[in-house]
GROMACS .gro file of C-alpha atoms in nm:
model
  485
    1UNK     CA    1   6.946  12.065   7.052
    2UNK     CA    2   7.070  12.315   6.792
    3UNK     CA    3   7.443  12.384   6.835
    4UNK     CA    4   7.503  12.748   6.921
    5UNK     CA    5   7.824  12.911   6.807
    6UNK     CA    6   7.956  12.901   7.163
    7UNK     CA    7   7.883  12.527   7.203
    8UNK     CA    8   8.030  12.454   6.861
    9UNK     CA    9   8.352  12.636   6.950
   10UNK     CA   10   8.377  12.447   7.279
   11UNK     CA   11   8.318  12.120   7.097
   12UNK     CA   12   8.590  12.198   6.847
   13UNK     CA   13   8.843  12.275   7.122
   14UNK     CA   14   8.757  11.990   7.359
   15UNK     CA   15   8.727  11.713   7.099
   16UNK     CA   16   9.065  11.812   6.960
   17UNK     CA   17   9.214  11.815   7.312
   18UNK     CA   18   9.084  11.462   7.373
   19UNK     CA   19   9.262  11.304   7.074
   20UNK     CA   20   9.572  11.213   7.274
   21UNK     CA   21   9.374  10.999   7.517
   22UNK     CA   22   9.360  10.651   7.362
   23UNK     CA   23   9.216  10.463   7.658
   24UNK     CA   24   8.884  10.371   7.504
   25UNK     CA   25   8.776  10.037   7.369
   26UNK     CA   26   8.480   9.805   7.323
   27UNK     CA   27   8.245   9.813   7.616
   28UNK     CA   28   8.271   9.457   7.740
   29UNK     CA   29   7.923   9.482   7.891
   30UNK     CA   30   7.571   9.418   7.763
   31UNK     CA   31   7.252   9.600   7.857
   32UNK     CA   32   6.934   9.590   7.651
   33UNK     CA   33   6.718   9.896   7.609
   34UNK     CA   34   6.382   9.874   7.788
   35UNK     CA   35   6.058  10.060   7.746
   36UNK     CA   36   6.071  10.414   7.879
   37UNK     CA   37   6.453  10.439   7.846
   38UNK     CA   38   6.687  10.530   7.565
   39UNK     CA   39   6.998  10.360   7.431
   40UNK     CA   40   7.164  10.026   7.491
   41UNK     CA   41   7.506   9.874   7.533
   42UNK     CA   42   7.627   9.571   7.339
   43UNK     CA   43   7.923   9.351   7.420
   44UNK     CA   44   8.055   9.398   7.066
   45UNK     CA   45   8.186   9.738   7.165
   46UNK     CA   46   8.114  10.111   7.178
   47UNK     CA   47   8.404  10.315   7.045
   48UNK     CA   48   8.580  10.440   6.734
   49UNK     CA   49   8.682  10.089   6.643
   50UNK     CA   50   8.565   9.782   6.457
   51UNK     CA   51   8.352   9.539   6.653
   52UNK     CA   52   8.391   9.162   6.635
   53UNK     CA   53   8.117   9.143   6.372
   54UNK     CA   54   8.282   9.407   6.155
   55UNK     CA   55   8.066   9.704   6.258
   56UNK     CA   56   8.229  10.044   6.306
   57UNK     CA   57   8.126  10.170   6.649
   58UNK     CA   58   8.113  10.542   6.724
   59UNK     CA   59   8.163  10.722   7.052
   60UNK     CA   60   8.149  11.087   7.156
   61UNK     CA   61   8.499  11.144   7.292
   62UNK     CA   62   8.550  11.479   7.464
   63UNK     CA   63   8.716  11.652   7.755
   64UNK     CA   64   8.494  11.818   8.010
   65UNK     CA   65   8.756  12.093   8.025
   66UNK     CA   66   9.108  12.151   7.897
   67UNK     CA   67   9.180  12.386   8.185
   68UNK     CA   68   9.428  12.224   8.422
   69UNK     CA   69   9.605  12.320   8.742
   70UNK     CA   70   9.892  12.081   8.667
   71UNK     CA   71  10.198  12.164   8.456
   72UNK     CA   72  10.294  11.819   8.321
   73UNK     CA   73  10.571  11.880   8.068
   74UNK     CA   74  10.435  11.631   7.811
   75UNK     CA   75  10.072  11.752   7.810
   76UNK     CA   76   9.938  12.004   7.561
   77UNK     CA   77   9.681  12.114   7.822
   78UNK     CA   78   9.944  12.203   8.085
   79UNK     CA   79   9.863  12.525   8.271
   80UNK     CA   80  10.167  12.708   8.131
   81UNK     CA   81  10.061  12.649   7.768
   82UNK     CA   82   9.905  12.945   7.591
   83UNK     CA   83   9.617  12.770   7.415
   84UNK     CA   84   9.242  12.837   7.380
   85UNK     CA   85   9.058  12.708   7.687
   86UNK     CA   86   8.700  12.585   7.715
   87UNK     CA   87   8.478  12.409   7.966
   88UNK     CA   88   8.150  12.221   7.923
   89UNK     CA   89   7.889  12.231   8.197
   90UNK     CA   90   7.741  11.894   8.298
   91UNK     CA   91   7.412  11.998   8.135
   92UNK     CA   92   7.587  12.073   7.805
   93UNK     CA   93   7.763  11.735   7.805
   94UNK     CA   94   7.439  11.550   7.870
   95UNK     CA   95   7.247  11.744   7.604
   96UNK     CA   96   7.525  11.699   7.347
   97UNK     CA   97   7.542  11.324   7.406
   98UNK     CA   98   7.167  11.275   7.375
   99UNK     CA   99   7.146  11.507   7.075
  100UNK     CA  100   7.417  11.318   6.889
  101UNK     CA  101   7.267  10.983   6.991
  102UNK     CA  102   6.924  11.079   6.856
  103UNK     CA  103   7.086  11.172   6.526
  104UNK     CA  104   7.252  10.828   6.518
  105UNK     CA  105   7.600  10.987   6.526
  106UNK     CA  106   7.716  10.798   6.835
  107UNK     CA  107   7.634  10.504   7.057
  108UNK     CA  108   7.802  10.615   7.376
  109UNK     CA  109   8.025  10.864   7.558
  110UNK     CA  110   8.392  10.877   7.651
  111UNK     CA  111   8.447  11.160   7.900
  112UNK     CA  112   8.786  11.274   8.028
  113UNK     CA  113   8.898  11.604   8.174
  114UNK     CA  114   9.177  11.833   8.276
  115UNK     CA  115   9.193  11.916   8.646
  116UNK     CA  116   8.995  12.234   8.701
  117UNK     CA  117   9.028  12.396   9.047
  118UNK     CA  118   9.104  12.064   9.219
  119UNK     CA  119   9.044  11.686   9.174
  120UNK     CA  120   8.727  11.685   9.387
  121UNK     CA  121   8.560  11.962   9.186
  122UNK     CA  122   8.651  11.792   8.856
  123UNK     CA  123   8.525  11.450   8.966
  124UNK     CA  124   8.202  11.608   9.094
  125UNK     CA  125   8.143  11.769   8.754
  126UNK     CA  126   8.199  11.436   8.576
  127UNK     CA  127   7.956  11.266   8.813
  128UNK     CA  128   7.691  11.533   8.755
  129UNK     CA  129   7.720  11.493   8.376
  130UNK     CA  130   7.676  11.114   8.374
  131UNK     CA  131   7.412  11.129   8.646
  132UNK     CA  132   7.205  11.364   8.429
  133UNK     CA  133   7.236  11.121   8.139
  134UNK     CA  134   7.125  10.825   8.347
  135UNK     CA  135   6.843  10.995   8.542
  136UNK     CA  136   6.701  11.291   8.350
  137UNK     CA  137   6.750  11.144   8.001
  138UNK     CA  138   6.729  10.777   8.103
  139UNK     CA  139   7.023  10.702   7.874
  140UNK     CA  140   7.139  10.340   7.894
  141UNK     CA  141   7.417  10.357   7.637
  142UNK     CA  142   7.785  10.296   7.704
  143UNK     CA  143   7.969  10.549   7.922
  144UNK     CA  144   8.343  10.549   7.995
  145UNK     CA  145   8.485  10.816   8.228
  146UNK     CA  146   8.814  10.899   8.391
  147UNK     CA  147   8.858  10.850   8.764
  148UNK     CA  148   9.052  11.155   8.882
  149UNK     CA  149   9.352  11.070   9.106
  150UNK     CA  150   9.333  11.256   9.435
  151UNK     CA  151   8.953  11.290   9.427
  152UNK     CA  152   8.736  11.188   9.722
  153UNK     CA  153   8.687  10.808   9.708
  154UNK     CA  154   8.314  10.862   9.765
  155UNK     CA  155   8.288  11.060   9.440
  156UNK     CA  156   8.472  10.789   9.249
  157UNK     CA  157   8.257  10.518   9.403
  158UNK     CA  158   7.921  10.675   9.331
  159UNK     CA  159   8.031  10.750   8.973
  160UNK     CA  160   8.134  10.386   8.927
  161UNK     CA  161   7.779  10.265   8.988
  162UNK     CA  162   7.637  10.453   8.690
  163UNK     CA  163   7.911  10.410   8.425
  164UNK     CA  164   8.035  10.110   8.229
  165UNK     CA  165   8.409  10.164   8.240
  166UNK     CA  166   8.651  10.379   8.438
  167UNK     CA  167   9.017  10.441   8.370
  168UNK     CA  168   9.303  10.600   8.559
  169UNK     CA  169   9.598  10.704   8.343
  170UNK     CA  170   9.932  10.579   8.473
  171UNK     CA  171  10.082  10.854   8.253
  172UNK     CA  172  10.443  10.726   8.246
  173UNK     CA  173  10.576  10.372   8.297
  174UNK     CA  174  10.794  10.445   8.602
  175UNK     CA  175  10.771  10.654   8.916
  176UNK     CA  176  11.103  10.820   8.833
  177UNK     CA  177  10.972  10.934   8.494
  178UNK     CA  178  10.658  11.072   8.656
  179UNK     CA  179  10.863  11.260   8.916
  180UNK     CA  180  11.076  11.418   8.643
  181UNK     CA  181  10.802  11.526   8.398
  182UNK     CA  182  10.494  11.556   8.624
  183UNK     CA  183  10.623  11.641   8.974
  184UNK     CA  184  10.276  11.750   9.091
  185UNK     CA  185  10.149  11.395   9.047
  186UNK     CA  186  10.254  11.085   9.238
  187UNK     CA  187  10.239  10.713   9.171
  188UNK     CA  188  10.058  10.656   9.501
  189UNK     CA  189   9.776  10.898   9.408
  190UNK     CA  190   9.734  10.728   9.071
  191UNK     CA  191   9.730  10.372   9.206
  192UNK     CA  192   9.491  10.447   9.494
  193UNK     CA  193   9.176  10.487   9.277
  194UNK     CA  194   9.287  10.187   9.069
  195UNK     CA  195   9.292   9.974   9.382
  196UNK     CA  196   8.960  10.119   9.498
  197UNK     CA  197   8.788  10.036   9.168
  198UNK     CA  198   8.933   9.685   9.175
  199UNK     CA  199   8.820   9.610   9.530
  200UNK     CA  200   8.471   9.760   9.497
  201UNK     CA  201   8.422   9.561   9.173
  202UNK     CA  202   8.512   9.242   9.356
  203UNK     CA  203   8.277   9.322   9.644
  204UNK     CA  204   8.004   9.413   9.395
  205UNK     CA  205   8.034   9.074   9.228
  206UNK     CA  206   8.021   8.895   9.563
  207UNK     CA  207   7.720   9.094   9.685
  208UNK     CA  208   7.534   9.014   9.363
  209UNK     CA  209   7.605   8.642   9.406
  210UNK     CA  210   7.851   8.615   9.117
  211UNK     CA  211   8.213   8.502   9.128
  212UNK     CA  212   8.465   8.782   9.074
  213UNK     CA  213   8.613   8.806   8.727
  214UNK     CA  214   8.956   8.652   8.685
  215UNK     CA  215   9.249   8.835   8.537
  216UNK     CA  216   9.354   8.763   8.180
  217UNK     CA  217   9.694   8.650   8.303
  218UNK     CA  218   9.791   8.336   8.483
  219UNK     CA  219   9.898   8.372   8.843
  220UNK     CA  220   9.784   8.615   9.105
  221UNK     CA  221  10.092   8.819   9.197
  222UNK     CA  222  10.343   8.964   8.954
  223UNK     CA  223  10.708   8.909   9.034
  224UNK     CA  224  10.901   9.219   9.138
  225UNK     CA  225  11.066   9.407   8.854
  226UNK     CA  226  11.403   9.579   8.906
  227UNK     CA  227  11.373   9.957   8.872
  228UNK     CA  228  10.994   9.964   8.884
  229UNK     CA  229  10.805  10.042   9.202
  230UNK     CA  230  10.441   9.955   9.158
  231UNK     CA  231  10.366  10.182   9.451
  232UNK     CA  232  10.170  10.195   9.770
  233UNK     CA  233   9.867   9.979   9.799
  234UNK     CA  234   9.982   9.709   9.561
  235UNK     CA  235   9.932   9.424   9.618
  236UNK     CA  236   9.694   9.373   9.907
  237UNK     CA  237   9.353   9.489  10.018
  238UNK     CA  238   9.257   9.851  10.071
  239UNK     CA  239   9.132   9.933  10.417
  240UNK     CA  240   8.757   9.992  10.417
  241UNK     CA  241   8.589  10.100  10.738
  242UNK     CA  242   8.250   9.956  10.842
  243UNK     CA  243   8.097  10.292  10.748
  244UNK     CA  244   8.244  10.270  10.398
  245UNK     CA  245   8.118   9.916  10.352
  246UNK     CA  246   7.773  10.016  10.477
  247UNK     CA  247   7.775  10.303  10.228
  248UNK     CA  248   7.860  10.062   9.947
  249UNK     CA  249   7.574   9.830  10.045
  250UNK     CA  250   7.338  10.130  10.035
  251UNK     CA  251   7.467  10.227   9.692
  252UNK     CA  252   7.421   9.875   9.560
  253UNK     CA  253   7.065   9.867   9.692
  254UNK     CA  254   6.994  10.203   9.523
  255UNK     CA  255   7.109  10.059   9.187
  256UNK     CA  256   6.925   9.725   9.170
  257UNK     CA  257   7.053   9.498   8.895
  258UNK     CA  258   7.359   9.717   8.842
  259UNK     CA  259   7.724   9.632   8.882
  260UNK     CA  260   8.012   9.856   8.976
  261UNK     CA  261   8.209   9.946   8.662
  262UNK     CA  262   8.080   9.633   8.479
  263UNK     CA  263   8.316   9.674   8.180
  264UNK     CA  264   8.623   9.696   8.405
  265UNK     CA  265   8.902   9.951   8.424
  266UNK     CA  266   9.191  10.041   8.197
  267UNK     CA  267   9.495  10.267   8.194
  268UNK     CA  268   9.731  10.440   7.951
  269UNK     CA  269  10.109  10.487   7.935
  270UNK     CA  270  10.297  10.739   7.723
  271UNK     CA  271  10.578  10.568   7.533
  272UNK     CA  272  10.896  10.750   7.438
  273UNK     CA  273  10.877  11.063   7.655
  274UNK     CA  274  11.124  10.911   7.902
  275UNK     CA  275  11.405  10.655   7.871
  276UNK     CA  276  11.233  10.340   8.000
  277UNK     CA  277  11.315  10.022   7.808
  278UNK     CA  278  11.055   9.790   7.660
  279UNK     CA  279  11.155   9.539   7.927
  280UNK     CA  280  11.039   9.780   8.199
  281UNK     CA  281  10.718   9.868   8.013
  282UNK     CA  282  10.613   9.507   7.940
  283UNK     CA  283  10.682   9.394   8.296
  284UNK     CA  284  10.493   9.692   8.435
  285UNK     CA  285  10.194   9.603   8.216
  286UNK     CA  286  10.204   9.245   8.342
  287UNK     CA  287  10.215   9.369   8.703
  288UNK     CA  288   9.914   9.594   8.640
  289UNK     CA  289   9.712   9.310   8.486
  290UNK     CA  290   9.792   9.072   8.770
  291UNK     CA  291   9.768   9.310   9.064
  292UNK     CA  292   9.485   9.539   8.955
  293UNK     CA  293   9.273   9.316   8.726
  294UNK     CA  294   9.287   9.569   8.443
  295UNK     CA  295   9.099   9.504   8.119
  296UNK     CA  296   9.347   9.689   7.901
  297UNK     CA  297   9.675   9.873   7.918
  298UNK     CA  298   9.699  10.126   7.635
  299UNK     CA  299  10.024  10.257   7.491
  300UNK     CA  300  10.043  10.604   7.338
  301UNK     CA  301  10.343  10.694   7.121
  302UNK     CA  302  10.480  11.025   7.248
  303UNK     CA  303  10.423  11.336   7.036
  304UNK     CA  304  10.609  11.648   7.148
  305UNK     CA  305  10.335  11.910   7.146
  306UNK     CA  306  10.483  12.139   7.413
  307UNK     CA  307  10.840  12.177   7.279
  308UNK     CA  308  10.977  12.145   7.631
  309UNK     CA  309  11.356  12.116   7.650
  310UNK     CA  310  11.331  11.809   7.875
  311UNK     CA  311  11.139  11.613   7.612
  312UNK     CA  312  11.272  11.431   7.304
  313UNK     CA  313  11.213  11.610   6.974
  314UNK     CA  314  10.972  11.418   6.748
  315UNK     CA  315  10.946  11.678   6.472
  316UNK     CA  316  11.183  11.490   6.239
  317UNK     CA  317  11.171  11.129   6.356
  318UNK     CA  318  10.799  11.133   6.430
  319UNK     CA  319  10.628  10.950   6.718
  320UNK     CA  320  10.761  10.597   6.790
  321UNK     CA  321  10.463  10.426   6.625
  322UNK     CA  322  10.644  10.100   6.541
  323UNK     CA  323  10.755  10.066   6.902
  324UNK     CA  324  10.395  10.129   7.014
  325UNK     CA  325  10.279   9.859   6.769
  326UNK     CA  326  10.528   9.604   6.904
  327UNK     CA  327  10.419   9.679   7.261
  328UNK     CA  328  10.056   9.615   7.167
  329UNK     CA  329  10.160   9.284   7.009
  330UNK     CA  330  10.349   9.188   7.327
  331UNK     CA  331  10.042   9.291   7.530
  332UNK     CA  332   9.819   9.062   7.323
  333UNK     CA  333  10.061   8.772   7.376
  334UNK     CA  334  10.024   8.815   7.753
  335UNK     CA  335   9.646   8.857   7.751
  336UNK     CA  336   9.539   8.598   7.495
  337UNK     CA  337   9.834   8.371   7.411
  338UNK     CA  338   9.943   8.265   7.760
  339UNK     CA  339  10.290   8.420   7.735
  340UNK     CA  340  10.468   8.563   8.037
  341UNK     CA  341  10.659   8.889   8.020
  342UNK     CA  342  10.986   8.710   8.097
  343UNK     CA  343  10.936   8.495   7.785
  344UNK     CA  344  10.870   8.790   7.557
  345UNK     CA  345  11.161   9.011   7.663
  346UNK     CA  346  11.472   8.969   7.877
  347UNK     CA  347  11.715   9.202   8.056
  348UNK     CA  348  11.986   9.097   7.810
  349UNK     CA  349  11.774   9.227   7.519
  350UNK     CA  350  11.568   9.501   7.689
  351UNK     CA  351  11.394   9.628   7.373
  352UNK     CA  352  11.156   9.448   7.140
  353UNK     CA  353  11.278   9.347   6.795
  354UNK     CA  354  11.144   9.607   6.552
  355UNK     CA  355  11.196   9.375   6.253
  356UNK     CA  356  10.998   9.079   6.385
  357UNK     CA  357  10.677   9.063   6.584
  358UNK     CA  358  10.734   8.935   6.941
  359UNK     CA  359  10.582   8.591   6.874
  360UNK     CA  360  10.805   8.520   6.572
  361UNK     CA  361  11.102   8.659   6.763
  362UNK     CA  362  11.034   8.417   7.049
  363UNK     CA  363  10.995   8.123   6.810
  364UNK     CA  364  11.321   8.176   6.619
  365UNK     CA  365  11.504   8.202   6.953
  366UNK     CA  366  11.344   7.879   7.086
  367UNK     CA  367  11.366   7.639   6.794
  368UNK     CA  368  11.404   7.354   7.044
  369UNK     CA  369  11.023   7.360   7.078
  370UNK     CA  370  10.966   7.314   6.704
  371UNK     CA  371  10.841   7.175   6.473
  372UNK     CA  372  10.499   7.124   6.633
  373UNK     CA  373  10.271   6.849   6.503
  374UNK     CA  374   9.931   7.015   6.461
  375UNK     CA  375   9.747   6.680   6.472
  376UNK     CA  376   9.846   6.617   6.834
  377UNK     CA  377   9.959   6.947   6.994
  378UNK     CA  378   9.757   7.086   7.283
  379UNK     CA  379   9.595   7.430   7.279
  380UNK     CA  380   9.875   7.601   7.472
  381UNK     CA  381  10.136   7.469   7.228
  382UNK     CA  382   9.932   7.567   6.923
  383UNK     CA  383   9.913   7.926   7.051
  384UNK     CA  384  10.293   7.939   7.050
  385UNK     CA  385  10.315   7.882   6.673
  386UNK     CA  386  10.368   8.199   6.466
  387UNK     CA  387  10.077   8.243   6.229
  388UNK     CA  388   9.831   8.056   6.455
  389UNK     CA  389   9.579   8.273   6.639
  390UNK     CA  390   9.328   8.204   6.912
  391UNK     CA  391   9.044   8.130   6.668
  392UNK     CA  392   9.252   7.916   6.433
  393UNK     CA  393   9.390   7.715   6.727
  394UNK     CA  394   9.035   7.639   6.845
  395UNK     CA  395   8.930   7.545   6.493
  396UNK     CA  396   9.222   7.303   6.467
  397UNK     CA  397   9.125   7.136   6.796
  398UNK     CA  398   8.766   7.096   6.677
  399UNK     CA  399   8.842   6.981   6.322
  400UNK     CA  400   9.100   6.717   6.405
  401UNK     CA  401   8.844   6.528   6.614
  402UNK     CA  402   8.657   6.459   6.291
  403UNK     CA  403   8.945   6.363   6.065
  404UNK     CA  404   9.297   6.421   5.945
  405UNK     CA  405   9.412   6.774   5.864
  406UNK     CA  406   9.615   6.901   5.569
  407UNK     CA  407   9.773   7.235   5.484
  408UNK     CA  408   9.479   7.348   5.272
  409UNK     CA  409   9.253   7.294   5.574
  410UNK     CA  410   9.491   7.493   5.797
  411UNK     CA  411   9.478   7.782   5.552
  412UNK     CA  412   9.096   7.775   5.562
  413UNK     CA  413   9.109   7.783   5.943
  414UNK     CA  414   9.294   8.116   5.925
  415UNK     CA  415   9.649   7.991   5.985
  416UNK     CA  416   9.902   8.228   5.823
  417UNK     CA  417  10.110   7.963   5.651
  418UNK     CA  418  10.381   8.197   5.527
  419UNK     CA  419  10.487   8.222   5.894
  420UNK     CA  420  10.366   7.892   6.034
  421UNK     CA  421  10.525   7.673   5.761
  422UNK     CA  422  10.868   7.694   5.930
  423UNK     CA  423  10.740   7.573   6.267
  424UNK     CA  424  10.481   7.299   6.204
  425UNK     CA  425  10.430   6.953   6.063
  426UNK     CA  426  10.097   6.810   5.951
  427UNK     CA  427  10.071   6.430   5.975
  428UNK     CA  428  10.446   6.419   6.017
  429UNK     CA  429  10.522   6.619   5.702
  430UNK     CA  430  10.638   6.976   5.654
  431UNK     CA  431  10.463   7.182   5.387
  432UNK     CA  432  10.790   7.205   5.192
  433UNK     CA  433  11.155   7.122   5.266
  434UNK     CA  434  11.257   7.367   5.536
  435UNK     CA  435  11.578   7.388   5.735
  436UNK     CA  436  11.514   7.433   6.104
  437UNK     CA  437  11.787   7.691   6.115
  438UNK     CA  438  11.761   8.037   6.273
  439UNK     CA  439  11.939   8.224   5.993
  440UNK     CA  440  11.738   8.047   5.720
  441UNK     CA  441  11.404   8.114   5.892
  442UNK     CA  442  11.494   8.477   5.968
  443UNK     CA  443  11.593   8.541   5.608
  444UNK     CA  444  11.258   8.411   5.485
  445UNK     CA  445  11.046   8.577   5.754
  446UNK     CA  446  11.207   8.910   5.668
  447UNK     CA  447  11.091   8.875   5.309
  448UNK     CA  448  11.397   8.729   5.137
  449UNK     CA  449  11.242   8.473   4.906
  450UNK     CA  450  10.932   8.412   5.117
  451UNK     CA  451  10.667   8.256   4.892
  452UNK     CA  452  10.413   7.978   4.931
  453UNK     CA  453  10.374   7.705   4.668
  454UNK     CA  454  10.090   7.752   4.411
  455UNK     CA  455   9.903   7.452   4.550
  456UNK     CA  456   9.851   7.643   4.875
  457UNK     CA  457   9.799   7.997   4.747
  458UNK     CA  458   9.574   7.893   4.459
  459UNK     CA  459   9.788   8.089   4.215
  460UNK     CA  460   9.810   7.946   3.861
  461UNK     CA  461   9.549   7.685   3.942
  462UNK     CA  462   9.294   7.860   3.723
  463UNK     CA  463   9.346   8.094   3.427
  464UNK     CA  464   9.162   8.248   3.140
  465UNK     CA  465   9.111   7.999   2.850
  466UNK     CA  466   9.248   8.087   2.503
  467UNK     CA  467   9.169   7.969   2.148
  468UNK     CA  468   9.465   7.735   2.168
  469UNK     CA  469   9.295   7.555   2.456
  470UNK     CA  470   8.983   7.500   2.245
  471UNK     CA  471   9.192   7.373   1.953
  472UNK     CA  472   9.363   7.124   2.177
  473UNK     CA  473   9.037   7.021   2.339
  474UNK     CA  474   8.886   6.946   1.996
  475UNK     CA  475   9.135   6.669   1.930
  476UNK     CA  476   8.996   6.328   2.039
  477UNK     CA  477   9.152   6.202   2.359
  478UNK     CA  478   9.357   6.514   2.420
  479UNK     CA  479   9.376   6.717   2.738
  480UNK     CA  480   9.409   7.094   2.723
  481UNK     CA  481   9.631   7.298   2.948
  482UNK     CA  482   9.314   7.420   3.115
  483UNK     CA  483   9.229   7.069   3.224
  484UNK     CA  484   8.927   7.014   2.991
  485UNK     CA  485   8.906   6.685   2.800
   0.00000   0.00000   0.00000
């Protein structure tokens, strides 16, 4: 398809409008291409990101329209903003995706949208676009779309059977913040499609004979968090009438071998537009993981694009990117390192330490658990050590079955010794004399005199030989400074 000037202008507007939506990630699902179809999905990921094997994955990320009936104060597409507007038809979206795929520009589609006319009309247009891709073009690549809050559940459900991932943006961390900056939206409307996607996914797994996926986090129900109302419909089952269940069975039969939203669902929160603390945000994320089985919670540092008087000015200070980074680190601790939100952050210190990553911050405040002996510690304990990741912890468990470990081996396993050295022993010995003192460790972790010995870093072990080395080596029985007899 040759891009006309009109299509090119739409593409320029709607790709730029989509840049603030960060809720896209690796697909999490696998589907091989088969004869007579086009495209495939790999578990490594389809997105603008780096896959596990180092590949850069590309994704067409656009809005269907930047027209919107809502007037959310933080959104550049709010109806009161005087900006160029554009709308793709479903046919144009499908043709663009296939055209870019054939040129090897992309491997999949991320499709979001402003709310044009009403939620039902917008969700219907999204469904038509992805349905054209799956049926007319027989495209089997990765597709991630937004589920529109307030849309007919039937539209959301039939879309879920033909896409890989769906997401519903939480927008702001608390209901009070949403009421202040986006009064036309409600927490109940946002959480309702989240619950629907969760429950239909579970029923889809059961109908296909597979066990439902378990949440990343331990436990089933998040503890209540002061000041945060998760909203109606959480936790608990959504009510589904016999007619709705019969409709789902019919849908599953019409998509043999398919699963409902196989790559799971995600959400996004804007950070810094309102006054919520990191304590509230981290505990909300934990509640979402536990109660809605989300794959990812994304955090988007607030950028003031509307210049509304109710919003903080970011023109001089810039978006809170370091805070966003710390929240992602805390999120990873919950999802992969078996930490609970209450361990990462407390009401007494409601904001994350900007100087230290959350794992190091936890360790220096809980020195009673250290040092850890890496020869005997279990997996859970190894994950608590700063500088030890999921892969390096597994490598340690495997390697120590075959022999004794040393610090050089730990470095080869991927352990970051410049952080771990203060918290571990190997065969009863520390890497160097270290005081198990909070002030001493903090001073070194913050870069004051932090340096590993040459035996570990490999520095000064080898150097360029000089003529003096050869002169010394020529003398019988002498040893040069380069180590050659």
